[in-house]
PDB file of C-alpha atoms in Angstrom:
ATOM      1  CA  MET A   1     -73.055  69.703  69.964  1.00 94.00           C
ATOM      2  CA  LEU A   2     -70.042  68.730  72.087  1.00 95.00           C
ATOM      3  CA  ARG A   3     -70.386  70.461  75.508  1.00 97.00           C
ATOM      4  CA  ILE A   4     -67.023  71.266  77.139  1.00 97.00           C
ATOM      5  CA  ALA A   5     -66.188  72.435  80.230  1.00 98.00           C
ATOM      6  CA  THR A   6     -62.385  73.037  81.287  1.00 97.00           C
ATOM      7  CA  ILE A   7     -60.700  73.229  84.647  1.00 97.00           C
ATOM      8  CA  GLY A   8     -58.357  75.717  84.979  1.00 94.00           C
ATOM      9  CA  THR A   9     -57.805  79.300  84.416  1.00 94.00           C
ATOM     10  CA  SER A  10     -54.405  79.407  82.469  1.00 90.00           C
ATOM     11  CA  MET A  11     -53.732  81.228  79.542  1.00 90.00           C
ATOM     12  CA  ILE A  12     -53.359  78.103  77.536  1.00 89.00           C
ATOM     13  CA  THR A  13     -57.188  77.031  78.784  1.00 92.00           C
ATOM     14  CA  ASP A  14     -58.301  80.480  77.348  1.00 92.00           C
ATOM     15  CA  ASP A  15     -56.610  79.584  73.893  1.00 91.00           C
ATOM     16  CA  PHE A  16     -58.606  76.473  74.201  1.00 92.00           C
ATOM     17  CA  ILE A  17     -62.047  77.943  74.837  1.00 94.00           C
ATOM     18  CA  GLN A  18     -61.645  80.601  72.219  1.00 93.00           C
ATOM     19  CA  VAL A  19     -60.924  77.738  69.512  1.00 92.00           C
ATOM     20  CA  VAL A  20     -64.420  75.991  71.201  1.00 94.00           C
ATOM     21  CA  ASN A  21     -65.949  79.086  71.061  1.00 94.00           C
ATOM     22  CA  ALA A  22     -65.385  79.362  67.232  1.00 93.00           C
ATOM     23  CA  ASN A  23     -66.688  75.768  66.324  1.00 92.00           C
ATOM     24  CA  ASP A  24     -70.073  75.517  65.725  1.00 93.00           C
ATOM     25  CA  GLN A  25     -70.134  71.852  66.660  1.00 95.00           C
ATOM     26  CA  ALA A  26     -68.901  72.741  70.344  1.00 95.00           C
ATOM     27  CA  ALA A  27     -70.043  74.987  73.431  1.00 96.00           C
ATOM     28  CA  PHE A  28     -68.312  76.176  76.257  1.00 97.00           C
ATOM     29  CA  VAL A  29     -70.311  75.380  79.649  1.00 98.00           C
ATOM     30  CA  GLY A  30     -67.890  76.402  82.218  1.00 97.00           C
ATOM     31  CA  THR A  31     -65.026  76.428  84.449  1.00 97.00           C
ATOM     32  CA  LEU A  32     -63.659  74.658  87.825  1.00 97.00           C
ATOM     33  CA  SER A  33     -60.826  76.869  89.486  1.00 95.00           C
ATOM     34  CA  ARG A  34     -59.202  76.341  92.542  1.00 92.00           C
ATOM     35  CA  ASP A  35     -60.084  79.940  93.240  1.00 93.00           C
ATOM     36  CA  ALA A  36     -64.170  79.993  92.734  1.00 92.00           C
ATOM     37  CA  ASN A  37     -64.424  83.824  92.232  1.00 95.00           C
ATOM     38  CA  ARG A  38     -61.744  83.341  89.749  1.00 95.00           C
ATOM     39  CA  GLY A  39     -63.460  80.313  88.132  1.00 95.00           C
ATOM     40  CA  ALA A  40     -66.869  82.608  87.975  1.00 96.00           C
ATOM     41  CA  ALA A  41     -65.542  85.521  86.333  1.00 97.00           C
ATOM     42  CA  PHE A  42     -63.159  83.322  83.974  1.00 96.00           C
ATOM     43  CA  THR A  43     -66.484  81.512  82.675  1.00 97.00           C
ATOM     44  CA  ALA A  44     -68.670  84.677  82.445  1.00 97.00           C
ATOM     45  CA  GLU A  45     -66.042  86.496  80.304  1.00 96.00           C
ATOM     46  CA  ARG A  46     -65.767  83.523  77.938  1.00 96.00           C
ATOM     47  CA  GLY A  47     -69.321  82.910  77.568  1.00 96.00           C
ATOM     48  CA  GLY A  48     -70.110  79.906  79.656  1.00 97.00           C
ATOM     49  CA  GLU A  49     -73.305  79.012  81.318  1.00 93.00           C
ATOM     50  CA  ARG A  50     -72.089  78.507  84.973  1.00 93.00           C
ATOM     51  CA  ASN A  51     -68.935  77.728  87.342  1.00 94.00           C
ATOM     52  CA  PHE A  52     -68.347  74.532  88.876  1.00 97.00           C
ATOM     53  CA  THR A  53     -67.300  74.736  92.327  1.00 94.00           C
ATOM     54  CA  SER A  54     -66.237  71.102  93.048  1.00 96.00           C
ATOM     55  CA  LEU A  55     -64.508  68.448  90.901  1.00 97.00           C
ATOM     56  CA  ASP A  56     -67.671  66.250  91.942  1.00 97.00           C
ATOM     57  CA  GLU A  57     -70.009  68.684  90.554  1.00 97.00           C
ATOM     58  CA  LEU A  58     -68.228  68.924  87.345  1.00 98.00           C
ATOM     59  CA  ALA A  59     -67.820  65.349  86.866  1.00 98.00           C
ATOM     60  CA  ALA A  60     -71.371  64.669  87.777  1.00 98.00           C
ATOM     61  CA  ALA A  61     -72.649  67.431  85.518  1.00 98.00           C
ATOM     62  CA  ALA A  62     -75.395  66.061  82.473  1.00 97.00           C
ATOM     63  CA  ASP A  63     -75.015  68.916  80.856  1.00 97.00           C
ATOM     64  CA  VAL A  64     -71.224  68.107  80.290  1.00 98.00           C
ATOM     65  CA  ASP A  65     -69.594  65.647  77.757  1.00 97.00           C
ATOM     66  CA  ALA A  66     -66.199  66.574  77.778  1.00 97.00           C
ATOM     67  CA  VAL A  67     -63.424  68.083  79.997  1.00 97.00           C
ATOM     68  CA  TYR A  68     -60.640  69.979  79.165  1.00 96.00           C
ATOM     69  CA  ILE A  69     -57.858  69.930  81.896  1.00 95.00           C
ATOM     70  CA  GLY A  70     -55.412  72.679  82.123  1.00 91.00           C
ATOM     71  CA  SER A  71     -54.744  72.953  85.924  1.00 90.00           C
ATOM     72  CA  PRO A  72     -51.271  72.514  87.889  1.00 85.00           C
ATOM     73  CA  ASN A  73     -49.525  69.360  86.527  1.00 86.00           C
ATOM     74  CA  ALA A  74     -49.780  67.467  89.799  1.00 88.00           C
ATOM     75  CA  LEU A  75     -53.671  67.586  89.818  1.00 90.00           C
ATOM     76  CA  HIS A  76     -54.048  66.197  86.086  1.00 92.00           C
ATOM     77  CA  TYR A  77     -54.101  62.648  87.140  1.00 94.00           C
ATOM     78  CA  GLU A  78     -56.652  62.889  89.898  1.00 95.00           C
ATOM     79  CA  GLN A  79     -58.850  65.271  87.844  1.00 97.00           C
ATOM     80  CA  ALA A  80     -58.789  63.113  84.779  1.00 96.00           C
ATOM     81  CA  LEU A  81     -60.080  60.054  86.755  1.00 97.00           C
ATOM     82  CA  ALA A  82     -62.743  61.578  88.304  1.00 98.00           C
ATOM     83  CA  CYS A  83     -64.057  62.796  85.128  1.00 98.00           C
ATOM     84  CA  ILE A  84     -63.717  59.730  83.469  1.00 98.00           C
ATOM     85  CA  ALA A  85     -65.380  58.155  86.173  1.00 98.00           C
ATOM     86  CA  GLY A  86     -68.169  60.449  85.611  1.00 98.00           C
ATOM     87  CA  GLY A  87     -68.726  59.807  82.053  1.00 98.00           C
ATOM     88  CA  LYS A  88     -66.717  62.448  80.564  1.00 98.00           C
ATOM     89  CA  HIS A  89     -64.479  62.478  77.589  1.00 97.00           C
ATOM     90  CA  VAL A  90     -60.886  64.081  78.905  1.00 96.00           C
ATOM     91  CA  ILE A  91     -58.780  66.621  76.841  1.00 94.00           C
ATOM     92  CA  VAL A  92     -55.542  67.098  79.669  1.00 92.00           C
ATOM     93  CA  GLU A  93     -52.193  68.934  78.917  1.00 85.00           C
ATOM     94  CA  LYS A  94     -48.946  67.400  79.686  1.00 82.00           C
ATOM     95  CA  PRO A  95     -47.857  65.723  81.664  1.00 80.00           C
ATOM     96  CA  PHE A  96     -50.922  63.996  82.782  1.00 80.00           C
ATOM     97  CA  CYS A  97     -49.431  61.921  85.575  1.00 86.00           C
ATOM     98  CA  ALA A  98     -46.077  60.853  87.652  1.00 85.00           C
ATOM     99  CA  THR A  99     -45.965  57.145  86.638  1.00 87.00           C
ATOM    100  CA  GLU A 100     -46.005  54.685  83.623  1.00 88.00           C
ATOM    101  CA  ALA A 101     -48.729  52.855  86.329  1.00 91.00           C
ATOM    102  CA  GLN A 102     -50.653  56.025  86.633  1.00 91.00           C
ATOM    103  CA  ALA A 103     -50.702  56.415  83.040  1.00 90.00           C
ATOM    104  CA  LEU A 104     -52.023  52.832  82.455  1.00 92.00           C
ATOM    105  CA  GLU A 105     -54.715  53.169  85.255  1.00 94.00           C
ATOM    106  CA  VAL A 106     -56.213  56.324  83.420  1.00 94.00           C
ATOM    107  CA  PHE A 107     -55.765  54.625  79.745  1.00 93.00           C
ATOM    108  CA  ARG A 108     -57.570  51.472  81.618  1.00 95.00           C
ATOM    109  CA  ALA A 109     -60.078  53.677  83.059  1.00 96.00           C
ATOM    110  CA  ALA A 110     -61.192  55.531  80.229  1.00 96.00           C
ATOM    111  CA  GLU A 111     -61.493  52.209  77.826  1.00 95.00           C
ATOM    112  CA  ALA A 112     -63.821  50.734  80.656  1.00 97.00           C
ATOM    113  CA  ALA A 113     -66.080  53.986  80.982  1.00 97.00           C
ATOM    114  CA  GLY A 114     -66.297  54.005  76.949  1.00 97.00           C
ATOM    115  CA  VAL A 115     -64.904  57.356  77.006  1.00 97.00           C
ATOM    116  CA  VAL A 116     -61.733  59.130  74.774  1.00 94.00           C
ATOM    117  CA  PHE A 117     -58.754  60.202  76.545  1.00 92.00           C
ATOM    118  CA  LEU A 118     -56.335  62.818  74.635  1.00 87.00           C
ATOM    119  CA  ASN A 119     -53.071  63.840  76.228  1.00 85.00           C
ATOM    120  CA  ILE A 120     -52.108  67.265  74.320  1.00 79.00           C
ATOM    121  CA  PHE A 121     -48.097  67.114  74.437  1.00 61.00           C
ATOM    122  CA  ASP A 122     -47.608  69.718  71.946  1.00 51.00           C
ATOM    123  CA  LYS A 123     -49.836  72.469  71.021  1.00 49.00           C
ATOM    124  CA  LEU A 124     -50.340  71.206  67.396  1.00 42.00           C
ATOM    125  CA  THR A 125     -50.185  67.448  68.301  1.00 42.00           C
ATOM    126  CA  LEU A 126     -52.426  65.109  70.005  1.00 45.00           C
ATOM    127  CA  ASN A 127     -51.720  61.591  71.261  1.00 47.00           C
ATOM    128  CA  VAL A 128     -54.660  59.406  71.124  1.00 48.00           C
ATOM    129  CA  LYS A 129     -54.429  56.129  73.105  1.00 48.00           C
ATOM    130  CA  THR A 130     -56.781  53.045  71.908  1.00 48.00           C
ATOM    131  CA  ASP A 131     -57.546  49.845  73.209  1.00 49.00           C
ATOM    132  CA  ALA A 132     -54.481  48.730  70.836  1.00 48.00           C
ATOM    133  CA  ASN A 133     -51.824  50.685  72.617  1.00 50.00           C
ATOM    134  CA  ILE A 134     -53.114  49.729  76.074  1.00 50.00           C
ATOM    135  CA  PRO A 135     -50.901  46.659  77.411  1.00 53.00           C
ATOM    136  CA  SER A 136     -53.115  44.106  79.181  1.00 55.00           C
ATOM    137  CA  ASN A 137     -52.711  43.522  82.988  1.00 53.00           C
TER     138      ASN A 137
END
């Protein structure tokens, strides 16, 4: 069972959670929102177990295997790095960073942590980066 948490309370995050909840191989754990009350309500309405109140808490959560990031674009890079550092697989909406250097940092961090990083660039398409696609230093 893949245990998934989300960051953000957008409509697209809701769509993602619906897919998770329809899959018997995945479970929605909870949401992190910049507004704790909104996050708690969002989590409860979608059948999550708990609300996360900080990025550090989510990144360290032992009951989360993967994190879907659907927060405002400017936050994606920092949130992805934090979750990767916490050993989480990461699925993030586009754009996930502002520069090529930031992108390479995220790819290298995921590779070093042994986790999967997926950047969704279309509702039907995933861009998967593997070590074969990552330029060396």
